[in-house]
Coordinates of N, CA, C and O in Angstrom, one line a residue:
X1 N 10.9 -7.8 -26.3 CA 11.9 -8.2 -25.2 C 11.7 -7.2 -24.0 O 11.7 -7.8 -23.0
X2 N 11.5 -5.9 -24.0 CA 11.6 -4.9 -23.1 C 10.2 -5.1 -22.6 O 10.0 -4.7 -21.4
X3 N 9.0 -5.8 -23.3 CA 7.7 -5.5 -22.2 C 8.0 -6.8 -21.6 O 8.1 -6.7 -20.4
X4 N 8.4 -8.5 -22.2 CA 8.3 -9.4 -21.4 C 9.9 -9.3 -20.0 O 9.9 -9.9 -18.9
X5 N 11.0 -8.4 -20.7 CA 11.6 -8.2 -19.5 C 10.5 -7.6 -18.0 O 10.2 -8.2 -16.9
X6 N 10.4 -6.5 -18.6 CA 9.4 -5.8 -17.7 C 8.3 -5.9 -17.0 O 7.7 -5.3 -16.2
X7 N 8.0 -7.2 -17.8 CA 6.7 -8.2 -16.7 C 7.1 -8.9 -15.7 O 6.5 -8.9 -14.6
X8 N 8.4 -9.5 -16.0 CA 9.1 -10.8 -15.2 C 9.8 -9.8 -14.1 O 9.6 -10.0 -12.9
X9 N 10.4 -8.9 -14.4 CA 10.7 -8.2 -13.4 C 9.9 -7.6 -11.9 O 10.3 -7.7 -10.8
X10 N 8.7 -6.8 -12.7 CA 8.0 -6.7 -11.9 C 7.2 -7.6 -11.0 O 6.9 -7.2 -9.9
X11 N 6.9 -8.8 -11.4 CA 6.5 -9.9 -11.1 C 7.9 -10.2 -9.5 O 7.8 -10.3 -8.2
X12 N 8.8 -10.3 -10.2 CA 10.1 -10.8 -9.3 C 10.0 -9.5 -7.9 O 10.4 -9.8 -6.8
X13 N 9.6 -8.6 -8.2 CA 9.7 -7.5 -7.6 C 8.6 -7.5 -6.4 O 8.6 -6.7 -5.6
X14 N 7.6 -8.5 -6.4 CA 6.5 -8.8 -5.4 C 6.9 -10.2 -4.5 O 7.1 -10.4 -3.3
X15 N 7.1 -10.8 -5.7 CA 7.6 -12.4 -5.2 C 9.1 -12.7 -4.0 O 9.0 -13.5 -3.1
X16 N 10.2 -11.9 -4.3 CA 11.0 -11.7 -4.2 C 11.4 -10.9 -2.1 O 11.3 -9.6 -2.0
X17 N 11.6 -11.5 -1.1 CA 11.5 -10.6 -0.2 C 12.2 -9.3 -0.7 O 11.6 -8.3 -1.1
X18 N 13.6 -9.3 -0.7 CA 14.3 -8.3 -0.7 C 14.0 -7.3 -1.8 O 13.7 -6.2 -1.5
X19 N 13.8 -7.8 -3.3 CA 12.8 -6.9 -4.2 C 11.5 -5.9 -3.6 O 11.2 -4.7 -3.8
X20 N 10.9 -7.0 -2.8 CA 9.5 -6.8 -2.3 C 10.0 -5.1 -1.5 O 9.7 -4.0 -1.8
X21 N 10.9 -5.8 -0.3 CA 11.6 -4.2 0.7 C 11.7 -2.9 -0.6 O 11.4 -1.7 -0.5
X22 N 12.2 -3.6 -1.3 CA 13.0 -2.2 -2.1 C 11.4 -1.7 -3.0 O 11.3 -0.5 -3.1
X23 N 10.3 -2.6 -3.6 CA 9.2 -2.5 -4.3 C 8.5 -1.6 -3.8 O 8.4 -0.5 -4.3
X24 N 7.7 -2.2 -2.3 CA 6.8 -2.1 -1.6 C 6.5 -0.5 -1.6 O 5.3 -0.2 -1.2
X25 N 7.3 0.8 -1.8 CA 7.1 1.5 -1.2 C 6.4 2.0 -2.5 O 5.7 3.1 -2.3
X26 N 6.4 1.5 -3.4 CA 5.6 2.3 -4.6 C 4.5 1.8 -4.4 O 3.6 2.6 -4.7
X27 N 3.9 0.5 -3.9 CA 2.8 0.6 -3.3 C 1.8 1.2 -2.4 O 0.6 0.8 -2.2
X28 N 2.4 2.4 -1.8 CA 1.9 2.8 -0.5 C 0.7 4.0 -0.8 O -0.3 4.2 -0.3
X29 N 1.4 4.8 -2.2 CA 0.2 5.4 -2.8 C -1.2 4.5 -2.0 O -1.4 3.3 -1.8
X30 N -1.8 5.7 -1.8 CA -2.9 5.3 -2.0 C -4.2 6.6 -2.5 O -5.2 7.0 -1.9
X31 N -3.6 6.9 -4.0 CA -4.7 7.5 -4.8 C -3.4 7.7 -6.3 O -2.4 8.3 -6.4
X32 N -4.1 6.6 -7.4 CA -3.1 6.9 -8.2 C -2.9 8.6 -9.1 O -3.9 9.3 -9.3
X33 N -1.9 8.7 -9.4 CA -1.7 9.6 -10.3 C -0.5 9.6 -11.3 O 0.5 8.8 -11.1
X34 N -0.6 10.3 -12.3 CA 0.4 10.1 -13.3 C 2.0 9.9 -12.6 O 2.9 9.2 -12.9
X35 N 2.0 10.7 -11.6 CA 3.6 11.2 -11.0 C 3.9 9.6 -10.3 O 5.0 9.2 -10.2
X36 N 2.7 8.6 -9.9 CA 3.5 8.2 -9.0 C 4.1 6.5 -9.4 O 4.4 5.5 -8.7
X37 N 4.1 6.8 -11.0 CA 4.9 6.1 -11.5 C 6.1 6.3 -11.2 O 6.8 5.3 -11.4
X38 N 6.6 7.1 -10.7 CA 8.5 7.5 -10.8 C 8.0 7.4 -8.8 O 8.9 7.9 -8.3
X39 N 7.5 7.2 -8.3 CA 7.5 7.3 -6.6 C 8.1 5.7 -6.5 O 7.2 4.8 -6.6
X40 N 9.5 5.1 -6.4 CA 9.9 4.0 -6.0 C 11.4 4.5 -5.4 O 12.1 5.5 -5.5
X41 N 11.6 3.1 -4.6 CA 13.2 3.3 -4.3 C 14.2 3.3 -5.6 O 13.8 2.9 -6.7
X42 N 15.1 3.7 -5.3 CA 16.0 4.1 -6.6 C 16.4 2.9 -7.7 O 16.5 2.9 -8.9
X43 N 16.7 2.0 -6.4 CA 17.6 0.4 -6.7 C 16.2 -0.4 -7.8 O 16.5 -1.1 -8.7
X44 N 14.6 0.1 -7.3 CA 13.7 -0.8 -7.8 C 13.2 -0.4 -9.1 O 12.9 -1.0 -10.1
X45 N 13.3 1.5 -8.7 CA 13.3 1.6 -10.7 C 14.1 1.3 -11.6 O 13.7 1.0 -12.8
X46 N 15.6 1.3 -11.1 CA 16.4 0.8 -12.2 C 16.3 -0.7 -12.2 O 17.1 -1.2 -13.0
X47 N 15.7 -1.4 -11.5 CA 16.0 -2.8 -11.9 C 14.5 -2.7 -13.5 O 14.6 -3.1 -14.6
X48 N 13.7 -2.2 -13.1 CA 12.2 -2.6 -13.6 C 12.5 -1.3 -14.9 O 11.8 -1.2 -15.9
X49 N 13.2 -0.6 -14.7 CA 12.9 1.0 -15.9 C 14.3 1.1 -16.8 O 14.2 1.4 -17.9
X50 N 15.6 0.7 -16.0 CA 16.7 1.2 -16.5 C 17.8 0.1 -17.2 O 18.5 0.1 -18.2
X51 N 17.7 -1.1 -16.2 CA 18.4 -2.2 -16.8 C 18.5 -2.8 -17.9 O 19.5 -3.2 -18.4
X52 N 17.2 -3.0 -18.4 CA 16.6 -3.7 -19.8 C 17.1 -2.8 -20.8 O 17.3 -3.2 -22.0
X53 N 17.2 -1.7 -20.4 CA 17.8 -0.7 -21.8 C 19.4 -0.7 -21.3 O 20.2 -0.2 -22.1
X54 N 19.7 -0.9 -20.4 CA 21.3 -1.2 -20.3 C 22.1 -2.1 -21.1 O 23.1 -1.9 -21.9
X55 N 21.4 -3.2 -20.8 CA 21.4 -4.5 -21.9 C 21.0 -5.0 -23.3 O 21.4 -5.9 -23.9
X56 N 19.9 -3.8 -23.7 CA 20.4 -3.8 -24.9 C 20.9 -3.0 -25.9 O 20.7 -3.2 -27.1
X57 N 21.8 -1.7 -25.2 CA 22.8 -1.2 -25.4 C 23.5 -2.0 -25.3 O 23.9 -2.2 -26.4
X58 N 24.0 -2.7 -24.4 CA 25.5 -3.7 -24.3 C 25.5 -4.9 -25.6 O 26.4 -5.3 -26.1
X59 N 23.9 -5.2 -25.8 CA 24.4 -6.3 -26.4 C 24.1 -5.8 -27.9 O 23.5 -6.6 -28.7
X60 N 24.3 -4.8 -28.3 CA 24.3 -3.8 -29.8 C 22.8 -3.3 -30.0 O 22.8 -2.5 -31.0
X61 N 22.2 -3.4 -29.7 CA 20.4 -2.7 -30.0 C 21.3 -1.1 -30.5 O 22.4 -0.9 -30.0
X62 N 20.5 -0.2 -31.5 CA 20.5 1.1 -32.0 C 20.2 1.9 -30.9 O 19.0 2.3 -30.8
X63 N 21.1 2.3 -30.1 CA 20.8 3.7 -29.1 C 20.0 4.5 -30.0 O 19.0 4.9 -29.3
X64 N 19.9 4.8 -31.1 CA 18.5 5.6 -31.5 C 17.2 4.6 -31.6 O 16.2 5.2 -32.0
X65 N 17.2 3.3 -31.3 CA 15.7 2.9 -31.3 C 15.8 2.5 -29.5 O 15.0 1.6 -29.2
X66 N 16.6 3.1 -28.4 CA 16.9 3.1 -27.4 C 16.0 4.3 -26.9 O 15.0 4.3 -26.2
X67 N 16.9 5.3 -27.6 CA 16.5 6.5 -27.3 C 14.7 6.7 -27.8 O 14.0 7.4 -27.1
X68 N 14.1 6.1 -28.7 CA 12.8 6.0 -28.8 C 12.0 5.7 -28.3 O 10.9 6.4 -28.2
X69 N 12.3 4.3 -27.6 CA 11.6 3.5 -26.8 C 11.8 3.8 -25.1 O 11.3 3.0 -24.3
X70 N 12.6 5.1 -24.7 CA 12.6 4.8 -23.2 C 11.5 5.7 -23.0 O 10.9 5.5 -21.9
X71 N 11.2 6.9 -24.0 CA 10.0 8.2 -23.6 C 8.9 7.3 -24.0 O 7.8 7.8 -23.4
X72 N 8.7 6.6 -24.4 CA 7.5 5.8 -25.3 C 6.6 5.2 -23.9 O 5.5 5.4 -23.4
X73 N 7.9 4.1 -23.4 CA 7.2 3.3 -22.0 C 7.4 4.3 -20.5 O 7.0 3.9 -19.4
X74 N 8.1 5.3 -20.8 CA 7.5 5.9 -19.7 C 6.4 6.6 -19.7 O 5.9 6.9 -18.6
X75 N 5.7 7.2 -21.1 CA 4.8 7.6 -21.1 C 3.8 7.2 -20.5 O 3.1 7.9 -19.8
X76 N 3.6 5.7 -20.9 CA 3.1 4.4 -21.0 C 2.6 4.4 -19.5 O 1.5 4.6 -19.0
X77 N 3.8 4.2 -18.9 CA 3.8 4.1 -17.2 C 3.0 5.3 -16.7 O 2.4 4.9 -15.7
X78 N 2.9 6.6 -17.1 CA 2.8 7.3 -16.6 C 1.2 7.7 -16.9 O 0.5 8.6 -16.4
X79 N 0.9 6.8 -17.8 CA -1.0 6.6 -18.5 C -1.6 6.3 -17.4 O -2.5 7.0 -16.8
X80 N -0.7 4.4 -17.0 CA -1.6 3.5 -16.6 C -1.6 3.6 -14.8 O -2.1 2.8 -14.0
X81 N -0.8 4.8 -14.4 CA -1.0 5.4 -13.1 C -1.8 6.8 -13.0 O -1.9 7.4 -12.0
X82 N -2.3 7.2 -14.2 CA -3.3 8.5 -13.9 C -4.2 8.0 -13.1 O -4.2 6.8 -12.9
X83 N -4.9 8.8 -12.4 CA -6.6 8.9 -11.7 C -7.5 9.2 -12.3 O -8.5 9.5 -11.8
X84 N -7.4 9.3 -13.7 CA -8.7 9.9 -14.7 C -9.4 8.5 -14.6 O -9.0 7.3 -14.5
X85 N -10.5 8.9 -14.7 CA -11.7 7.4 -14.5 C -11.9 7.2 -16.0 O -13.1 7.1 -16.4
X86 N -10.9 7.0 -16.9 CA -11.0 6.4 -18.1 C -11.5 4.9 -18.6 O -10.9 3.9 -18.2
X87 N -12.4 4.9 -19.2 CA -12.9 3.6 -19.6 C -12.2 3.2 -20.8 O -12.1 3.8 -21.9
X88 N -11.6 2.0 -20.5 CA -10.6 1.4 -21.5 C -11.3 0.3 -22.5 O -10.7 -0.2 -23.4
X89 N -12.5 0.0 -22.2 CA -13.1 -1.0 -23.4 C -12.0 -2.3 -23.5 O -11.3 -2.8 -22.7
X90 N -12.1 -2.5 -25.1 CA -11.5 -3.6 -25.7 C -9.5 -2.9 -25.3 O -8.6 -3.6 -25.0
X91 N -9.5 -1.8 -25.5 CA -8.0 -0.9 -25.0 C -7.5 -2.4 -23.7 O -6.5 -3.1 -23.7
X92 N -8.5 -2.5 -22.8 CA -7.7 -2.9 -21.5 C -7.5 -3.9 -22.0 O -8.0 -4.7 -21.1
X93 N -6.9 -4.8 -23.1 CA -6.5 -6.2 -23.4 C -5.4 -5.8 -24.2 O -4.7 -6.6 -24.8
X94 N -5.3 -4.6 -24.3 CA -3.8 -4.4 -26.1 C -3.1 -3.8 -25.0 O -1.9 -4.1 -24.9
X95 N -3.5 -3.0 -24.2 CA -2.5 -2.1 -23.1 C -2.8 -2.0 -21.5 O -3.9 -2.3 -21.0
X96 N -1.7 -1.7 -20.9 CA -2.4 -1.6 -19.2 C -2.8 -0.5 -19.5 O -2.0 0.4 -19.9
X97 N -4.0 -0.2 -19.3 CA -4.7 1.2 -18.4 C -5.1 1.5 -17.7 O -5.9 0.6 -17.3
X98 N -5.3 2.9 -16.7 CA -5.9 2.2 -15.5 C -6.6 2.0 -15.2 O -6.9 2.1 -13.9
X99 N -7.2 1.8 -15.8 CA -8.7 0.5 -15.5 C -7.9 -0.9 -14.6 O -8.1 -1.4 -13.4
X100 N -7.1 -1.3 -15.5 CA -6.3 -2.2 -15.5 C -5.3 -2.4 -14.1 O -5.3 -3.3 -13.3
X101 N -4.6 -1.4 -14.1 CA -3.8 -1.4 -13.5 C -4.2 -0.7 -12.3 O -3.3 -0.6 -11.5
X102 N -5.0 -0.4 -12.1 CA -5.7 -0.2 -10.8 C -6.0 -1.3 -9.7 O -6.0 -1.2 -8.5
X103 N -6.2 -2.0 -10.4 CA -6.5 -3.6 -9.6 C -4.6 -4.2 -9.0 O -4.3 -4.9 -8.0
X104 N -3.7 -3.7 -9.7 CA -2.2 -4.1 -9.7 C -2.1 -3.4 -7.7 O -1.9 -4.1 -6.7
X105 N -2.4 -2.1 -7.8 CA -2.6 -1.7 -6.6 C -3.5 -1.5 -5.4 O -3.5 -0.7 -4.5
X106 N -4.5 -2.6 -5.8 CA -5.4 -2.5 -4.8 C -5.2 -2.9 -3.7 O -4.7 -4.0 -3.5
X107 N -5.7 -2.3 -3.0 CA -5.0 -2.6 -1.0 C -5.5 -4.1 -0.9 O -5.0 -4.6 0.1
X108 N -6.1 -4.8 -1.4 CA -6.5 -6.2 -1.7 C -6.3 -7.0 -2.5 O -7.0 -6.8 -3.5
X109 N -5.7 -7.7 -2.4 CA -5.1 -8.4 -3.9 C -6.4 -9.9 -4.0 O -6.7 -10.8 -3.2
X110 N -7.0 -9.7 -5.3 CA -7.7 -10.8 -5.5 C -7.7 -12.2 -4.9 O -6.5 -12.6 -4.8
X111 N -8.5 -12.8 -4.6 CA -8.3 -14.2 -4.1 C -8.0 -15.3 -5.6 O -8.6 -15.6 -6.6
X112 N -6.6 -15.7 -4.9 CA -6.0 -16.5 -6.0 C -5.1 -16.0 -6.9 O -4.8 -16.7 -7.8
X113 N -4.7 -14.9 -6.8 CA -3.4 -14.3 -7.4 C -2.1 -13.7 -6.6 O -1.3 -12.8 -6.9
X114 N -2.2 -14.7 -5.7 CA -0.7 -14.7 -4.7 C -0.9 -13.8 -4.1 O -1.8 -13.6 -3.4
X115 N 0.7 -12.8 -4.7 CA 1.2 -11.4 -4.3 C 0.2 -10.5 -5.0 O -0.5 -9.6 -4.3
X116 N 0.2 -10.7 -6.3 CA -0.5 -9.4 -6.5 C -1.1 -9.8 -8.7 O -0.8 -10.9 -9.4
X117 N -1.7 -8.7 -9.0 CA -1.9 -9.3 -10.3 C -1.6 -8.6 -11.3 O -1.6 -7.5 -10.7
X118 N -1.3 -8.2 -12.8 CA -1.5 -7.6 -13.7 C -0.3 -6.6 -13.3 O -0.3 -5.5 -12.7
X119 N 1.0 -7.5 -13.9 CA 2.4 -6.7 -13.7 C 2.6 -6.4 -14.6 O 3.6 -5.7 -14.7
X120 N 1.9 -6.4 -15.8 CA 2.2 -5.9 -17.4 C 2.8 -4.7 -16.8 O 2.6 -4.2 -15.7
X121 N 3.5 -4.3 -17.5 CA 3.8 -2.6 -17.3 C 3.2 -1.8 -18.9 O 2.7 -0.7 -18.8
X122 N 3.3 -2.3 -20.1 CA 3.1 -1.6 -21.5 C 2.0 -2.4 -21.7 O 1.0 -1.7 -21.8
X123 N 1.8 -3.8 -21.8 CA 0.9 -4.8 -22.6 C 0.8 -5.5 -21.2 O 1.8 -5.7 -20.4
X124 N -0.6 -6.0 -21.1 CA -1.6 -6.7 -20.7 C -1.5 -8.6 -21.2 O -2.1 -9.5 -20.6
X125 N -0.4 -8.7 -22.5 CA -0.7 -9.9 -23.1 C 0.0 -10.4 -22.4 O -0.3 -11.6 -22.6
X126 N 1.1 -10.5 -21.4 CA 2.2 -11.3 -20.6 C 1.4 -12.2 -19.6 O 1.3 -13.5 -19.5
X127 N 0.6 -10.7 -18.9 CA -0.8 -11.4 -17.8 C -1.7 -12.5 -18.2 O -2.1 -13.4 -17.4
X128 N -2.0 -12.6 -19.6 CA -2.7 -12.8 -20.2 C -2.3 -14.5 -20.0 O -3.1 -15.4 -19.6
X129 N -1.0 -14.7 -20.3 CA -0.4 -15.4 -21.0 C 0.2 -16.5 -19.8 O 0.4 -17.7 -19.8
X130 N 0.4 -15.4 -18.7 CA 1.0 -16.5 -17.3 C -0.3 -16.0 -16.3 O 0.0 -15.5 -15.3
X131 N -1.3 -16.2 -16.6 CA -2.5 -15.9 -15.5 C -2.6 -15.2 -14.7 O -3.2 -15.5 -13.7
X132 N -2.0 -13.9 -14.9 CA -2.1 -13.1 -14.2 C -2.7 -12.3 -14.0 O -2.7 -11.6 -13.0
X133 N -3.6 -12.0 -15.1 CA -4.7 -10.9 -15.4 C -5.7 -11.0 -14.9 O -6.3 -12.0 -14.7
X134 N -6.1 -9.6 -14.5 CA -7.6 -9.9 -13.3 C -8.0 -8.5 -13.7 O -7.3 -7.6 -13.4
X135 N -9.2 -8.3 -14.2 CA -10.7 -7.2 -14.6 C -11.8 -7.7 -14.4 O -12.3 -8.2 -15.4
X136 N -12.3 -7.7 -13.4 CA -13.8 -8.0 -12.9 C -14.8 -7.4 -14.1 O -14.2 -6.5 -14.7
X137 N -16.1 -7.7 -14.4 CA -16.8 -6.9 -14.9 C -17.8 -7.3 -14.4 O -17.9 -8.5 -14.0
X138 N -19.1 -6.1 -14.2 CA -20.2 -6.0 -13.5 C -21.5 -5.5 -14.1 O -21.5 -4.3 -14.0
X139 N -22.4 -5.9 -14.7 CA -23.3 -5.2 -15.6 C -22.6 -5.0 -17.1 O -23.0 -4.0 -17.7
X140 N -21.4 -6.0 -17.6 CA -20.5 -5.1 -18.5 C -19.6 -3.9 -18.3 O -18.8 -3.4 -19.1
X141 N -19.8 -3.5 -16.9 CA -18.6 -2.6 -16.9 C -17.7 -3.0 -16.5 O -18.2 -4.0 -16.0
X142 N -16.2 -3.0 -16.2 CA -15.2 -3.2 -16.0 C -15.2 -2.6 -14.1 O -15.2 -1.4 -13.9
X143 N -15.2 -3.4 -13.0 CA -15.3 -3.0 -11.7 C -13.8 -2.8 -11.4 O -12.8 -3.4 -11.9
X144 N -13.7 -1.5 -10.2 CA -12.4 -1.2 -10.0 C -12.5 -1.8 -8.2 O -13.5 -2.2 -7.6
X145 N -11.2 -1.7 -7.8 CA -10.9 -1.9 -6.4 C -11.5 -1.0 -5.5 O -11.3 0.2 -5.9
X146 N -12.1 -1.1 -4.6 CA -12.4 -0.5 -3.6 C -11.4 0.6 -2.7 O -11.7 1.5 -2.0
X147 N -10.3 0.1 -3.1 CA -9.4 0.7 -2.3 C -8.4 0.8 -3.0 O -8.5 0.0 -4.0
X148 N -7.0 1.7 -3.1 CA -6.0 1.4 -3.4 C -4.7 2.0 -2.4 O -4.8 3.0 -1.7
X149 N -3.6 1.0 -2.5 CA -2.8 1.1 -1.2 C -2.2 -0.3 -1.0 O -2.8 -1.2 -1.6
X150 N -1.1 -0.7 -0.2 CA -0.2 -1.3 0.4 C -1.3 -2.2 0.8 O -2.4 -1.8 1.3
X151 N -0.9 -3.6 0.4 CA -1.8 -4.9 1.2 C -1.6 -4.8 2.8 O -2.4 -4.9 3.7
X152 N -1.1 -4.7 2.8 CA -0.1 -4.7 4.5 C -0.8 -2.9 5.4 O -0.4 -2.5 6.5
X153 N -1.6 -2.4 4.5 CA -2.1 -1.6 4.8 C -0.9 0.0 5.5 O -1.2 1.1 6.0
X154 N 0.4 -0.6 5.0 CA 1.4 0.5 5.3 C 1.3 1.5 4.9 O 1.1 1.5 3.7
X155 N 1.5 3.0 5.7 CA 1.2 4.1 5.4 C 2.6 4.7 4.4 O 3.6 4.0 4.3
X156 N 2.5 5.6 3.8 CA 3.1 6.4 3.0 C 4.5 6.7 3.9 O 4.4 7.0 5.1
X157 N 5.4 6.6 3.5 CA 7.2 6.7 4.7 C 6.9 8.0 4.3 O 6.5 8.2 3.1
X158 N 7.3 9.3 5.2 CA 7.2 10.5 5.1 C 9.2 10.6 5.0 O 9.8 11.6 4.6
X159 N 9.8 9.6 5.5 CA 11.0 9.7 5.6 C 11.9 9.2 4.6 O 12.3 8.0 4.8
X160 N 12.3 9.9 3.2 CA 13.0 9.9 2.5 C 14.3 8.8 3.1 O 14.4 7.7 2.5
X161 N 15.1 9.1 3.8 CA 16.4 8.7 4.0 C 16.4 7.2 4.3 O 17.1 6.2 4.0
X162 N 14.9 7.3 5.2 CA 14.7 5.8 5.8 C 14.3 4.8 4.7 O 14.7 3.7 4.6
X163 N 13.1 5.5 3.8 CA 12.7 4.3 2.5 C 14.3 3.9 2.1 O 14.7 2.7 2.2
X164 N 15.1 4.9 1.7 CA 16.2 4.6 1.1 C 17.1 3.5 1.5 O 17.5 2.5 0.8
X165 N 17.5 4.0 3.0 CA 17.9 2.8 3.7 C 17.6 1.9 4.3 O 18.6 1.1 4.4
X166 N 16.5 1.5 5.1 CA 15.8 0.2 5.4 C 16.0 -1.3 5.0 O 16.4 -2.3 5.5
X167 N 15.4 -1.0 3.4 CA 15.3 -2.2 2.1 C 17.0 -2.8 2.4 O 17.3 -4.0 2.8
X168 N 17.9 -2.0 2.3 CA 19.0 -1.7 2.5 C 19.8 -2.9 3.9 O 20.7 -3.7 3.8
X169 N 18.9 -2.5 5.1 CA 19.8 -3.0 6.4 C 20.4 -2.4 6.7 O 21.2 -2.8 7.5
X170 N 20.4 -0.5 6.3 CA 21.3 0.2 6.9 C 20.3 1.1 8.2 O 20.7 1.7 9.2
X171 N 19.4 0.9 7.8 CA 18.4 2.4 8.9 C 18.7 1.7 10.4 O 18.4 0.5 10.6
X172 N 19.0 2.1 11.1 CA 19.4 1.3 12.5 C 18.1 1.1 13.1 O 17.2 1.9 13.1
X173 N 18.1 0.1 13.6 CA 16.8 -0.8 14.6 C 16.4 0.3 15.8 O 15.2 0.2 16.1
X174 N 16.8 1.0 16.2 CA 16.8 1.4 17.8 C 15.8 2.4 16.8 O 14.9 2.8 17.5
X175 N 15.7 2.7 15.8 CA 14.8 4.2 15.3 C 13.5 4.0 15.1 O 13.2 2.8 14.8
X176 N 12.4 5.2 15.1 CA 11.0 4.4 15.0 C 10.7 4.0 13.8 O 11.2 4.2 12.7
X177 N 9.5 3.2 14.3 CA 8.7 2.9 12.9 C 9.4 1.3 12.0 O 9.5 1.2 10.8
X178 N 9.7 0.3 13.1 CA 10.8 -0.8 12.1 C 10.3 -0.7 11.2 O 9.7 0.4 10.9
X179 N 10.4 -1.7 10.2 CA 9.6 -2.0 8.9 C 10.3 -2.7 8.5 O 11.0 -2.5 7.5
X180 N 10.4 -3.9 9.5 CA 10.4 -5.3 8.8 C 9.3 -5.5 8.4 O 9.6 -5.2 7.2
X181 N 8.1 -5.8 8.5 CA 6.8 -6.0 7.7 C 7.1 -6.0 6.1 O 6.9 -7.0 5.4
X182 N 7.8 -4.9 5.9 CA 7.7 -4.1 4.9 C 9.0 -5.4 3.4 O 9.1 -5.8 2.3
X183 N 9.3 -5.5 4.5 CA 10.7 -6.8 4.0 C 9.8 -7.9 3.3 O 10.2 -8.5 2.3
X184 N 8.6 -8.2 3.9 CA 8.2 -9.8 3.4 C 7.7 -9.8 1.7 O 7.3 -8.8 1.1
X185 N 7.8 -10.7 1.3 CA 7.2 -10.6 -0.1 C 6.0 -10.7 -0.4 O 5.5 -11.9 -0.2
X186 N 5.2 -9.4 -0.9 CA 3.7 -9.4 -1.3 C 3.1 -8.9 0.2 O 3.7 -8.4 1.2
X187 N 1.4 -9.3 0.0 CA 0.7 -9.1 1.3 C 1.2 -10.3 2.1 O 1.6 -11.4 1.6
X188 N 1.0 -9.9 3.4 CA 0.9 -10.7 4.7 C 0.3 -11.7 4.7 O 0.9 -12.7 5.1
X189 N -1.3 -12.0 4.2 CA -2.2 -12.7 4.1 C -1.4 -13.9 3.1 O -1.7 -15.1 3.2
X190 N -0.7 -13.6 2.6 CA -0.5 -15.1 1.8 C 0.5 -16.1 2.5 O 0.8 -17.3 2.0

């Protein structure tokens, strides 16, 4: 339940304009690392990290297999955004790794996968399963993105207050830098 929550969400979270505003900015990396799993607006990690374990505390799940499972997929998350040039083999089909999930952020999103591809967040089988999975291979190796970064080619917001409020409709227009851009869902190109 918590990986296919966490597919659909993430998925909604590209698709979605207003998701997209609040998403987008975890996008802007552009060099992954373990940390920049936790780099999102506040509203977008708890929709995608915090809610699904809200609900099933509310609807009786064991706060101790609660408490097991939230260090488990953050760990998880926090794999499949390293920069180690790890070769995941047959791995990149049972889990995202970032092999895998490298392509999720590449400044180019595949031709023919909308917004974007490979929202698994734990497991790879959801992609699998709604076409969303995309690993090129080349000679048998598994090819990575050329680039990684915002489709929209948006730079990193150095301004804390503004990511926060923007997504929002509160950052006032008259200030630099709009970012409506930033509002639409997915890349521009589609």
């Amino acid at each position: 339940f918590v990986s296919f929550f966490r597919y659909w969400m993430h998925r909604l979270q590209h698709e979605i304009p207003f998701l997209w505003s609040l998403h987008a900015y975890h996008h802007q990396v552009t060099d992954l690392k373990a940390f920049n799993t936790y780099v999102s607006h506040p509203i977008d990690y708890s929709l995608r990290n915090i809610l699904v374990y809200f609900i099933l505390g509310v609807i009786g799940f064991s706060p101790l297999a609660i408490l097991i499972a939230v260090p488990l997929t953050f760990i998880g998350a926090a794999f499949s955004h390293c920069g180690a040039d790890l070769k995941g083999g047959f791995l990149n089909y049972l889990f995202v790794t970032p092999e895998v999930h490298r392509w999720h952020h590449a400044a180019k999103v595949p031709e023919g996968y909308g917004y974007s591809c490979n929202y698994g967040v734990e497991f790879p089988v959801w992609d699998m399963l709604f076409g969303t999975f995309y690993l090129p291979h080349k000679d048998g190796q598994a090819v990575q993105p050329e680039r990684i970064g915002h489709p929209d080619g948006i730079p990193d917001e150095k301004n804390y207050l503004r990511l926060l409020l923007a997504p929002l409709g509160l950052w006032p227009r008259s200030w630099p830098k709009n970012l409506a851009g930033v509002a639409q869902a997915g890349p521009s190109s589609q």
